[in-house]
Every structure is written in structure tokens, then in C-alpha cells.
Amino acid sequence: MAAEIVNPRSESDTAGDGGEARDRIGDSATDEPFDPAFALHRGGKMAVRATVPVRDKDDLSLAYTPGVAKVCTAIAENPELVHDYTWKSQVVAVVTDGTAVLGLGDIGPEASLPVMEGKAILFKQFGGVDAVPLALATTDTDEIIETVVRLAPSFGGVNLEDISAPRCFEIERRLQERLDIPVFHDDQHGTAVVTLAALRNAAKLTGRTLGELRAVISGAGAAGIAIAKFLLAAGLGDVAVADRKGIVSPDRDDLTDVKRELARLTNRAGLSGSLEAALSGADVFIGVSGGTVPEPAIASMAPNAFVFAMANPTPEVHPDIAHQYAAVVATGRSDYPNQINNVLAFPGIFAGALQVRASRITEGMKIAAATALADVVGDDLSAEYVIPSPFDERVAPAVTSAVAAAARAEGVARR
């Protein structure tokens, strides 16, 4: 069997049951207008269906007993056959504890399920990868790790989702140490890959290299820290990261272990103080924190600056303001050009990793994904088009192929 993303409802599912009334606000009938979001989510957004027929006793005897016993015995004798005769190498676990869901924060595992279902259908729609949402009723780091380790035999990869920092860093690291399948925290790495792709093209558009750029990141959570490290690994000249108390620098005595490491790796210019001060003369602003950056701070940036204000639904800098001072503007919203959207990255990254049965997702694989994503833009590069649309059908195949090739080159592919 394989997970097919299908509409689990039929017309009769809601007819005459008061569903439309409840879909006005979710549970009760009111004078409020009909809400299509509730209607779309009724019954869930995905289902599982068989990919083989079970029409008669002969089909049943092959799909289940006694035929299935032959396959089970063969796998017991040669465990590698599980990849050929089950869906393991085609399916990803989407794991959360519900502590950092979108911009909603710690809303718990049940409330996170609509997002996890959404993630699963994006895997299928944009990468052809089956995915299963797993919302865990624990926020304990050790319990999450042990739970995922015990579930891992059923999956070809693990996508960690919406787990709060700093626990997310330790969870990902320890799981990858214990498992021989890819473990990928999309909030960190998916965001970083798409950001790098857009930044590569913005630099190309303005005749610069990554090494000539100094960036400032607003937000020292999972995304901000991952973006900073990844951009430096890709050759960025310098980057400073700011949290609520200002620039993360070694002279601060209030840093967590994760931020102390970040301070050692970043801020080669030795900046301290506020985000606004750091933006003076900076080439790049990357926002992954929310809040508002004052217009004078954006005006103080270097000529031909780039503003990637990715907070949703309200960017840290309104695009109309950013366009007054920046050569390239990107947001996290779909109603403006240059949307920095993780869906451009994670489906193809996992598809490529699963295609070659990779044991992990390396920095080289992520850089290959970012390069492939940037290259999709090609000769159409412009200030309004430094990153392709998620609906560009070239994206997933390009990223998949690049990731698979990089996995082979880095020695983590097993076929």
C-alpha cells in the first residue's frame, strides 16, 4: 500500500448533517458568514488508499495471507528487501509536538494536526512523496527522540516540524546520530535553502558574489540560526543575528549554549547593540522573527540592498517601504513577488534523498538544492523574480535530481 493524497469526503458526507452551519465558525451555527477554511478541512485533508486491487479471494490471498507471508519471510532473511517490497522508501514521517506551530506558538498536538496534514499533502503534491502526520503528546526531548526511534522502521525519512527552539536542535542532532535515514527539521533547513537560492540570484542580478555581502538576520530561533550557519557555509561574507535583546555577540552574558555557538560563528565585523544599528551599511536584511523594523533603519542600508522580510502574515518591513530603498524585496507571502516558501525545497530534497536511499541529508545536498532552485529562474532573472513559484513544474524535478546527485557524490547514497 501507499499513501495517496485523496479527498476523503463525498457529497453525501455533509449533506443534511448540519455541516455547513457548523462550518461558519467551526462548531456552532451563527450569523457569521460561511468560512471556506472550515469547509475544506472538514473530515481532514488526506486519506490512505490501496495501490493494488482486492477484488476477489485470489487478490486477497496475494495482498494478505497467505501470500504476504512469503514477502515477510524474505525480508526477515534479507532486511534490505523492505525497500523493494513495502512503501518504506517512499514515505516520510512528519513529526511535531505542537510547540511552535506557524505563528500560533505552543498550541498542542491536536491543534497542530491541520498543519501536519497540510505538510503531508504538500509532500505529495510537489514532490510525489507520501507522508504521515505524527503529532506526539509529549514535549520532553528524550521522549520525543525515543518515540521517533521506535517508529523509524516504518519510514524512509523523518521531517521534524514546528518543534520549538532550542530543543529542536538537539532532537534533530540526536535522532540523526541514532538513525540511518534522513532527519530534517524543515523550519531550519528548508527556510535556509530557499533563502540561499533567492540570495544567490539577487547577488547575480546586482553583479555581486555572496562573499561581498554582509547580512543581518532578525530572529535567533530555529530558522534564523539555521539560515546564518547555512549562508556562511555557502560563502556569505558576514552575517550578524539579532534576538530581542540585540546582536548575538560574545560580550553578552545572557546567551544560551546554542546562541554562544552562534556568536562564535557569526558577526565577524564585531557588531554589538541593536538590530537597527547593525543594519547601517548592511547589504542584506533577513527577517524571520516578526516585529517591525523602522523605516530609517532600512534607509540606512547599503545601496542595492536586499530586504527579505519573511514574517507572516505581516512582514517586518512592508514591501512598499522596502522597495523605496532595496534593489530586491522578498517576503513569505504569496500575494507579493519573490515568496520565500519552504515548499520550494523540502519535497524535492526528500524525493532526492529517498530516490537514492540516502542515510542523511548533508550540507552539500542542501547547497545543491539551493543551487538547482536558483538555476530554475535562469534568463528570466529580474528584481521581481529571483525565486521561482512553488507551482513551477520544473522546481521539484530539478531539486530532486540535484540532491540525488549530491548524495552519491558525498557517499551517503545506498543505491
PDB file of N, CA and C in Angstrom, residues 130-211:
ATOM      1  N   ASP A 130       5.040  10.312  -0.269  1.00  0.00           N
ATOM      2  CA  ASP A 130       3.997  10.031   0.713  1.00  0.00           C
ATOM      3  C   ASP A 130       4.478  10.445   2.098  1.00  0.00           C
ATOM      4  N   ALA A 131       3.558  10.958   2.906  1.00  0.00           N
ATOM      5  CA  ALA A 131       3.927  11.422   4.245  1.00  0.00           C
ATOM      6  C   ALA A 131       2.789  11.156   5.215  1.00  0.00           C
ATOM      7  N   VAL A 132       3.157  10.879   6.465  1.00  0.00           N
ATOM      8  CA  VAL A 132       2.191  10.559   7.512  1.00  0.00           C
ATOM      9  C   VAL A 132       2.365  11.534   8.673  1.00  0.00           C
ATOM     10  N   PRO A 133       1.321  12.295   9.046  1.00  0.00           N
ATOM     11  CA  PRO A 133       1.427  13.211  10.187  1.00  0.00           C
ATOM     12  C   PRO A 133       1.465  12.445  11.500  1.00  0.00           C
ATOM     13  N   LEU A 134       2.399  12.812  12.369  1.00  0.00           N
ATOM     14  CA  LEU A 134       2.516  12.199  13.693  1.00  0.00           C
ATOM     15  C   LEU A 134       2.657  13.307  14.725  1.00  0.00           C
ATOM     16  N   ALA A 135       1.576  13.617  15.412  1.00  0.00           N
ATOM     17  CA  ALA A 135       1.588  14.638  16.457  1.00  0.00           C
ATOM     18  C   ALA A 135       1.738  13.938  17.806  1.00  0.00           C
ATOM     19  N   LEU A 136       2.818  14.223  18.513  1.00  0.00           N
ATOM     20  CA  LEU A 136       3.164  13.494  19.731  1.00  0.00           C
ATOM     21  C   LEU A 136       2.676  14.219  20.980  1.00  0.00           C
ATOM     22  N   ALA A 137       2.176  13.447  21.928  1.00  0.00           N
ATOM     23  CA  ALA A 137       1.652  14.005  23.178  1.00  0.00           C
ATOM     24  C   ALA A 137       2.746  14.080  24.230  1.00  0.00           C
ATOM     25  N   THR A 138       3.845  14.694  23.857  1.00  0.00           N
ATOM     26  CA  THR A 138       4.936  14.947  24.804  1.00  0.00           C
ATOM     27  C   THR A 138       5.777  16.087  24.269  1.00  0.00           C
ATOM     28  N   THR A 139       6.346  16.865  25.194  1.00  0.00           N
ATOM     29  CA  THR A 139       7.315  17.897  24.804  1.00  0.00           C
ATOM     30  C   THR A 139       8.689  17.589  25.390  1.00  0.00           C
ATOM     31  N   ASP A 140       8.818  16.434  26.010  1.00  0.00           N
ATOM     32  CA  ASP A 140      10.090  16.035  26.604  1.00  0.00           C
ATOM     33  C   ASP A 140      11.048  15.597  25.498  1.00  0.00           C
ATOM     34  N   THR A 141      12.236  16.170  25.475  1.00  0.00           N
ATOM     35  CA  THR A 141      13.199  15.886  24.416  1.00  0.00           C
ATOM     36  C   THR A 141      13.520  14.406  24.320  1.00  0.00           C
ATOM     37  N   ASP A 142      13.826  13.775  25.440  1.00  0.00           N
ATOM     38  CA  ASP A 142      14.175  12.348  25.416  1.00  0.00           C
ATOM     39  C   ASP A 142      13.011  11.487  24.938  1.00  0.00           C
ATOM     40  N   GLU A 143      11.796  11.827  25.370  1.00  0.00           N
ATOM     41  CA  GLU A 143      10.630  11.040  24.972  1.00  0.00           C
ATOM     42  C   GLU A 143      10.358  11.178  23.478  1.00  0.00           C
ATOM     43  N   ILE A 144      10.517  12.370  22.938  1.00  0.00           N
ATOM     44  CA  ILE A 144      10.324  12.568  21.501  1.00  0.00           C
ATOM     45  C   ILE A 144      11.330  11.732  20.724  1.00  0.00           C
ATOM     46  N   ILE A 145      12.595  11.780  21.141  1.00  0.00           N
ATOM     47  CA  ILE A 145      13.647  11.034  20.452  1.00  0.00           C
ATOM     48  C   ILE A 145      13.369   9.537  20.507  1.00  0.00           C
ATOM     49  N   GLU A 146      13.052   9.026  21.701  1.00  0.00           N
ATOM     50  CA  GLU A 146      12.801   7.593  21.828  1.00  0.00           C
ATOM     51  C   GLU A 146      11.585   7.168  21.015  1.00  0.00           C
ATOM     52  N   THR A 147      10.555   7.994  20.988  1.00  0.00           N
ATOM     53  CA  THR A 147       9.350   7.662  20.222  1.00  0.00           C
ATOM     54  C   THR A 147       9.667   7.564  18.733  1.00  0.00           C
ATOM     55  N   VAL A 148      10.385   8.537  18.214  1.00  0.00           N
ATOM     56  CA  VAL A 148      10.706   8.539  16.789  1.00  0.00           C
ATOM     57  C   VAL A 148      11.625   7.383  16.432  1.00  0.00           C
ATOM     58  N   VAL A 149      12.587   7.089  17.285  1.00  0.00           N
ATOM     59  CA  VAL A 149      13.488   5.962  17.026  1.00  0.00           C
ATOM     60  C   VAL A 149      12.688   4.664  16.905  1.00  0.00           C
ATOM     61  N   ARG A 150      11.702   4.479  17.770  1.00  0.00           N
ATOM     62  CA  ARG A 150      10.910   3.254  17.740  1.00  0.00           C
ATOM     63  C   ARG A 150       9.965   3.197  16.537  1.00  0.00           C
ATOM     64  N   LEU A 151       9.570   4.332  16.027  1.00  0.00           N
ATOM     65  CA  LEU A 151       8.709   4.372  14.845  1.00  0.00           C
ATOM     66  C   LEU A 151       9.488   4.283  13.537  1.00  0.00           C
ATOM     67  N   ALA A 152      10.776   4.549  13.582  1.00  0.00           N
ATOM     68  CA  ALA A 152      11.588   4.704  12.378  1.00  0.00           C
ATOM     69  C   ALA A 152      11.576   3.523  11.418  1.00  0.00           C
ATOM     70  N   PRO A 153      11.450   2.263  11.871  1.00  0.00           N
ATOM     71  CA  PRO A 153      11.454   1.168  10.893  1.00  0.00           C
ATOM     72  C   PRO A 153      10.369   1.267   9.827  1.00  0.00           C
ATOM     73  N   SER A 154       9.336   2.059  10.079  1.00  0.00           N
ATOM     74  CA  SER A 154       8.241   2.184   9.121  1.00  0.00           C
ATOM     75  C   SER A 154       8.474   3.251   8.072  1.00  0.00           C
ATOM     76  N   PHE A 155       9.552   4.034   8.195  1.00  0.00           N
ATOM     77  CA  PHE A 155       9.698   5.224   7.363  1.00  0.00           C
ATOM     78  C   PHE A 155      11.059   5.293   6.685  1.00  0.00           C
ATOM     79  N   GLY A 156      11.082   6.012   5.550  1.00  0.00           N
ATOM     80  CA  GLY A 156      12.323   6.262   4.844  1.00  0.00           C
ATOM     81  C   GLY A 156      12.987   7.553   5.235  1.00  0.00           C
ATOM     82  N   GLY A 157      12.268   8.403   5.961  1.00  0.00           N
ATOM     83  CA  GLY A 157      12.812   9.675   6.412  1.00  0.00           C
ATOM     84  C   GLY A 157      11.924  10.293   7.467  1.00  0.00           C
ATOM     85  N   VAL A 158      12.484  11.264   8.191  1.00  0.00           N
ATOM     86  CA  VAL A 158      11.757  11.951   9.260  1.00  0.00           C
ATOM     87  C   VAL A 158      11.844  13.457   9.020  1.00  0.00           C
ATOM     88  N   ASN A 159      10.691  14.104   8.893  1.00  0.00           N
ATOM     89  CA  ASN A 159      10.630  15.555   8.786  1.00  0.00           C
ATOM     90  C   ASN A 159      10.131  16.110  10.123  1.00  0.00           C
ATOM     91  N   LEU A 160      11.007  16.756  10.865  1.00  0.00           N
ATOM     92  CA  LEU A 160      10.615  17.389  12.116  1.00  0.00           C
ATOM     93  C   LEU A 160       9.951  18.719  11.798  1.00  0.00           C
ATOM     94  N   GLU A 161       8.874  19.010  12.482  1.00  0.00           N
ATOM     95  CA  GLU A 161       8.067  20.167  12.112  1.00  0.00           C
ATOM     96  C   GLU A 161       7.538  20.878  13.353  1.00  0.00           C
ATOM     97  N   ASP A 162       7.708  22.197  13.366  1.00  0.00           N
ATOM     98  CA  ASP A 162       7.070  23.040  14.382  1.00  0.00           C
ATOM     99  C   ASP A 162       7.374  22.583  15.809  1.00  0.00           C
ATOM    100  N   ILE A 163       8.639  22.282  16.063  1.00  0.00           N
ATOM    101  CA  ILE A 163       9.140  21.980  17.406  1.00  0.00           C
ATOM    102  C   ILE A 163       9.969  23.173  17.853  1.00  0.00           C
ATOM    103  N   SER A 164       9.709  23.672  19.027  1.00  0.00           N
ATOM    104  CA  SER A 164      10.309  24.932  19.455  1.00  0.00           C
ATOM    105  C   SER A 164      11.812  24.818  19.694  1.00  0.00           C
ATOM    106  N   ALA A 165      12.487  25.934  19.496  1.00  0.00           N
ATOM    107  CA  ALA A 165      13.910  26.053  19.815  1.00  0.00           C
ATOM    108  C   ALA A 165      14.057  26.340  21.311  1.00  0.00           C
ATOM    109  N   PRO A 166      15.160  25.920  21.933  1.00  0.00           N
ATOM    110  CA  PRO A 166      16.328  25.259  21.327  1.00  0.00           C
ATOM    111  C   PRO A 166      16.230  23.735  21.264  1.00  0.00           C
ATOM    112  N   ARG A 167      15.097  23.149  21.744  1.00  0.00           N
ATOM    113  CA  ARG A 167      15.002  21.682  21.772  1.00  0.00           C
ATOM    114  C   ARG A 167      15.129  21.078  20.382  1.00  0.00           C
ATOM    115  N   CYS A 168      14.638  21.800  19.367  1.00  0.00           N
ATOM    116  CA  CYS A 168      14.630  21.253  18.010  1.00  0.00           C
ATOM    117  C   CYS A 168      16.040  20.908  17.530  1.00  0.00           C
ATOM    118  N   PHE A 169      17.039  21.680  17.955  1.00  0.00           N
ATOM    119  CA  PHE A 169      18.411  21.418  17.511  1.00  0.00           C
ATOM    120  C   PHE A 169      18.919  20.090  18.076  1.00  0.00           C
ATOM    121  N   GLU A 170      18.705  19.894  19.363  1.00  0.00           N
ATOM    122  CA  GLU A 170      19.170  18.660  19.999  1.00  0.00           C
ATOM    123  C   GLU A 170      18.405  17.454  19.476  1.00  0.00           C
ATOM    124  N   ILE A 171      17.099  17.606  19.291  1.00  0.00           N
ATOM    125  CA  ILE A 171      16.286  16.492  18.803  1.00  0.00           C
ATOM    126  C   ILE A 171      16.753  16.043  17.426  1.00  0.00           C
ATOM    127  N   GLU A 172      16.967  16.997  16.534  1.00  0.00           N
ATOM    128  CA  GLU A 172      17.424  16.639  15.199  1.00  0.00           C
ATOM    129  C   GLU A 172      18.803  15.973  15.247  1.00  0.00           C
ATOM    130  N   ARG A 173      19.721  16.557  16.000  1.00  0.00           N
ATOM    131  CA  ARG A 173      21.079  16.022  16.055  1.00  0.00           C
ATOM    132  C   ARG A 173      21.097  14.605  16.599  1.00  0.00           C
ATOM    133  N   ARG A 174      20.420  14.383  17.711  1.00  0.00           N
ATOM    134  CA  ARG A 174      20.455  13.069  18.339  1.00  0.00           C
ATOM    135  C   ARG A 174      19.721  12.015  17.514  1.00  0.00           C
ATOM    136  N   LEU A 175      18.641  12.406  16.860  1.00  0.00           N
ATOM    137  CA  LEU A 175      17.939  11.448  16.003  1.00  0.00           C
ATOM    138  C   LEU A 175      18.806  11.038  14.824  1.00  0.00           C
ATOM    139  N   GLN A 176      19.488  12.006  14.200  1.00  0.00           N
ATOM    140  CA  GLN A 176      20.329  11.654  13.067  1.00  0.00           C
ATOM    141  C   GLN A 176      21.489  10.769  13.492  1.00  0.00           C
ATOM    142  N   GLU A 177      21.981  10.963  14.715  1.00  0.00           N
ATOM    143  CA  GLU A 177      23.048  10.102  15.225  1.00  0.00           C
ATOM    144  C   GLU A 177      22.578   8.661  15.394  1.00  0.00           C
ATOM    145  N   ARG A 178      21.305   8.477  15.735  1.00  0.00           N
ATOM    146  CA  ARG A 178      20.802   7.145  16.047  1.00  0.00           C
ATOM    147  C   ARG A 178      20.141   6.443  14.860  1.00  0.00           C
ATOM    148  N   LEU A 179      19.751   7.203  13.858  1.00  0.00           N
ATOM    149  CA  LEU A 179      19.028   6.618  12.731  1.00  0.00           C
ATOM    150  C   LEU A 179      19.875   6.649  11.458  1.00  0.00           C
ATOM    151  N   ASP A 180      19.617   5.704  10.561  1.00  0.00           N
ATOM    152  CA  ASP A 180      20.333   5.672   9.290  1.00  0.00           C
ATOM    153  C   ASP A 180      19.419   6.099   8.138  1.00  0.00           C
ATOM    154  N   ILE A 181      18.445   6.954   8.446  1.00  0.00           N
ATOM    155  CA  ILE A 181      17.575   7.559   7.443  1.00  0.00           C
ATOM    156  C   ILE A 181      17.637   9.075   7.634  1.00  0.00           C
ATOM    157  N   PRO A 182      17.306   9.855   6.605  1.00  0.00           N
ATOM    158  CA  PRO A 182      17.387  11.313   6.744  1.00  0.00           C
ATOM    159  C   PRO A 182      16.463  11.856   7.827  1.00  0.00           C
ATOM    160  N   VAL A 183      17.001  12.745   8.647  1.00  0.00           N
ATOM    161  CA  VAL A 183      16.224  13.501   9.638  1.00  0.00           C
ATOM    162  C   VAL A 183      16.427  14.974   9.309  1.00  0.00           C
ATOM    163  N   PHE A 184      15.337  15.683   9.094  1.00  0.00           N
ATOM    164  CA  PHE A 184      15.408  17.033   8.529  1.00  0.00           C
ATOM    165  C   PHE A 184      14.395  17.915   9.232  1.00  0.00           C
ATOM    166  N   HIS A 185      14.871  18.972   9.891  1.00  0.00           N
ATOM    167  CA  HIS A 185      13.964  19.922  10.535  1.00  0.00           C
ATOM    168  C   HIS A 185      13.690  21.038   9.539  1.00  0.00           C
ATOM    169  N   ASP A 186      12.530  20.993   8.915  1.00  0.00           N
ATOM    170  CA  ASP A 186      12.248  21.888   7.795  1.00  0.00           C
ATOM    171  C   ASP A 186      12.230  23.353   8.209  1.00  0.00           C
ATOM    172  N   ASP A 187      11.773  23.652   9.413  1.00  0.00           N
ATOM    173  CA  ASP A 187      11.754  25.046   9.867  1.00  0.00           C
ATOM    174  C   ASP A 187      13.152  25.650   9.813  1.00  0.00           C
ATOM    175  N   GLN A 188      14.161  24.826  10.047  1.00  0.00           N
ATOM    176  CA  GLN A 188      15.539  25.296   9.926  1.00  0.00           C
ATOM    177  C   GLN A 188      16.006  25.262   8.467  1.00  0.00           C
ATOM    178  N   HIS A 189      16.098  24.066   7.934  1.00  0.00           N
ATOM    179  CA  HIS A 189      16.869  23.866   6.709  1.00  0.00           C
ATOM    180  C   HIS A 189      16.094  24.201   5.440  1.00  0.00           C
ATOM    181  N   GLY A 190      14.795  23.938   5.431  1.00  0.00           N
ATOM    182  CA  GLY A 190      14.018  24.311   4.260  1.00  0.00           C
ATOM    183  C   GLY A 190      14.041  25.808   4.043  1.00  0.00           C
ATOM    184  N   THR A 191      13.858  26.558   5.123  1.00  0.00           N
ATOM    185  CA  THR A 191      13.908  28.018   5.034  1.00  0.00           C
ATOM    186  C   THR A 191      15.276  28.486   4.562  1.00  0.00           C
ATOM    187  N   ALA A 192      16.327  27.872   5.096  1.00  0.00           N
ATOM    188  CA  ALA A 192      17.688  28.272   4.732  1.00  0.00           C
ATOM    189  C   ALA A 192      17.979  28.008   3.262  1.00  0.00           C
ATOM    190  N   VAL A 193      17.533  26.869   2.744  1.00  0.00           N
ATOM    191  CA  VAL A 193      17.781  26.524   1.342  1.00  0.00           C
ATOM    192  C   VAL A 193      17.126  27.532   0.409  1.00  0.00           C
ATOM    193  N   VAL A 194      15.862  27.851   0.658  1.00  0.00           N
ATOM    194  CA  VAL A 194      15.152  28.783  -0.227  1.00  0.00           C
ATOM    195  C   VAL A 194      15.740  30.187  -0.104  1.00  0.00           C
ATOM    196  N   THR A 195      16.124  30.574   1.108  1.00  0.00           N
ATOM    197  CA  THR A 195      16.758  31.884   1.299  1.00  0.00           C
ATOM    198  C   THR A 195      18.052  31.986   0.506  1.00  0.00           C
ATOM    199  N   LEU A 196      18.885  30.943   0.578  1.00  0.00           N
ATOM    200  CA  LEU A 196      20.142  30.964  -0.171  1.00  0.00           C
ATOM    201  C   LEU A 196      19.890  31.050  -1.670  1.00  0.00           C
ATOM    202  N   ALA A 197      18.922  30.311  -2.166  1.00  0.00           N
ATOM    203  CA  ALA A 197      18.620  30.356  -3.597  1.00  0.00           C
ATOM    204  C   ALA A 197      18.240  31.760  -4.036  1.00  0.00           C
ATOM    205  N   ALA A 198      17.362  32.402  -3.272  1.00  0.00           N
ATOM    206  CA  ALA A 198      16.947  33.762  -3.612  1.00  0.00           C
ATOM    207  C   ALA A 198      18.113  34.736  -3.505  1.00  0.00           C
ATOM    208  N   LEU A 199      18.952  34.560  -2.484  1.00  0.00           N
ATOM    209  CA  LEU A 199      20.085  35.461  -2.278  1.00  0.00           C
ATOM    210  C   LEU A 199      21.114  35.306  -3.398  1.00  0.00           C
ATOM    211  N   ARG A 200      21.347  34.075  -3.843  1.00  0.00           N
ATOM    212  CA  ARG A 200      22.264  33.858  -4.967  1.00  0.00           C
ATOM    213  C   ARG A 200      21.811  34.656  -6.190  1.00  0.00           C
ATOM    214  N   ASN A 201      20.528  34.569  -6.492  1.00  0.00           N
ATOM    215  CA  ASN A 201      20.023  35.254  -7.678  1.00  0.00           C
ATOM    216  C   ASN A 201      19.992  36.768  -7.502  1.00  0.00           C
ATOM    217  N   ALA A 202      19.706  37.226  -6.284  1.00  0.00           N
ATOM    218  CA  ALA A 202      19.731  38.671  -6.040  1.00  0.00           C
ATOM    219  C   ALA A 202      21.143  39.215  -6.227  1.00  0.00           C
ATOM    220  N   ALA A 203      22.130  38.473  -5.713  1.00  0.00           N
ATOM    221  CA  ALA A 203      23.519  38.898  -5.883  1.00  0.00           C
ATOM    222  C   ALA A 203      23.903  38.903  -7.358  1.00  0.00           C
ATOM    223  N   LYS A 204      23.499  37.861  -8.079  1.00  0.00           N
ATOM    224  CA  LYS A 204      23.790  37.779  -9.512  1.00  0.00           C
ATOM    225  C   LYS A 204      23.170  38.959 -10.253  1.00  0.00           C
ATOM    226  N   LEU A 205      21.954  39.299  -9.908  1.00  0.00           N
ATOM    227  CA  LEU A 205      21.244  40.394 -10.569  1.00  0.00           C
ATOM    228  C   LEU A 205      21.973  41.716 -10.412  1.00  0.00           C
ATOM    229  N   THR A 206      22.612  41.901  -9.259  1.00  0.00           N
ATOM    230  CA  THR A 206      23.290  43.172  -8.984  1.00  0.00           C
ATOM    231  C   THR A 206      24.805  43.087  -9.186  1.00  0.00           C
ATOM    232  N   GLY A 207      25.263  42.017  -9.813  1.00  0.00           N
ATOM    233  CA  GLY A 207      26.671  41.905 -10.160  1.00  0.00           C
ATOM    234  C   GLY A 207      27.603  41.679  -8.993  1.00  0.00           C
ATOM    235  N   ARG A 208      27.120  40.980  -7.956  1.00  0.00           N
ATOM    236  CA  ARG A 208      27.954  40.713  -6.790  1.00  0.00           C
ATOM    237  C   ARG A 208      28.026  39.225  -6.505  1.00  0.00           C
ATOM    238  N   THR A 209      28.943  38.851  -5.644  1.00  0.00           N
ATOM    239  CA  THR A 209      29.040  37.475  -5.162  1.00  0.00           C
ATOM    240  C   THR A 209      28.574  37.419  -3.717  1.00  0.00           C
ATOM    241  N   LEU A 210      28.295  36.220  -3.229  1.00  0.00           N
ATOM    242  CA  LEU A 210      27.896  36.070  -1.830  1.00  0.00           C
ATOM    243  C   LEU A 210      28.978  36.589  -0.895  1.00  0.00           C
ATOM    244  N   GLY A 211      30.232  36.373  -1.267  1.00  0.00           N
ATOM    245  CA  GLY A 211      31.341  36.784  -0.414  1.00  0.00           C
ATOM    246  C   GLY A 211      31.447  38.277  -0.218  1.00  0.00           C
TER     247      GLY A 211
END
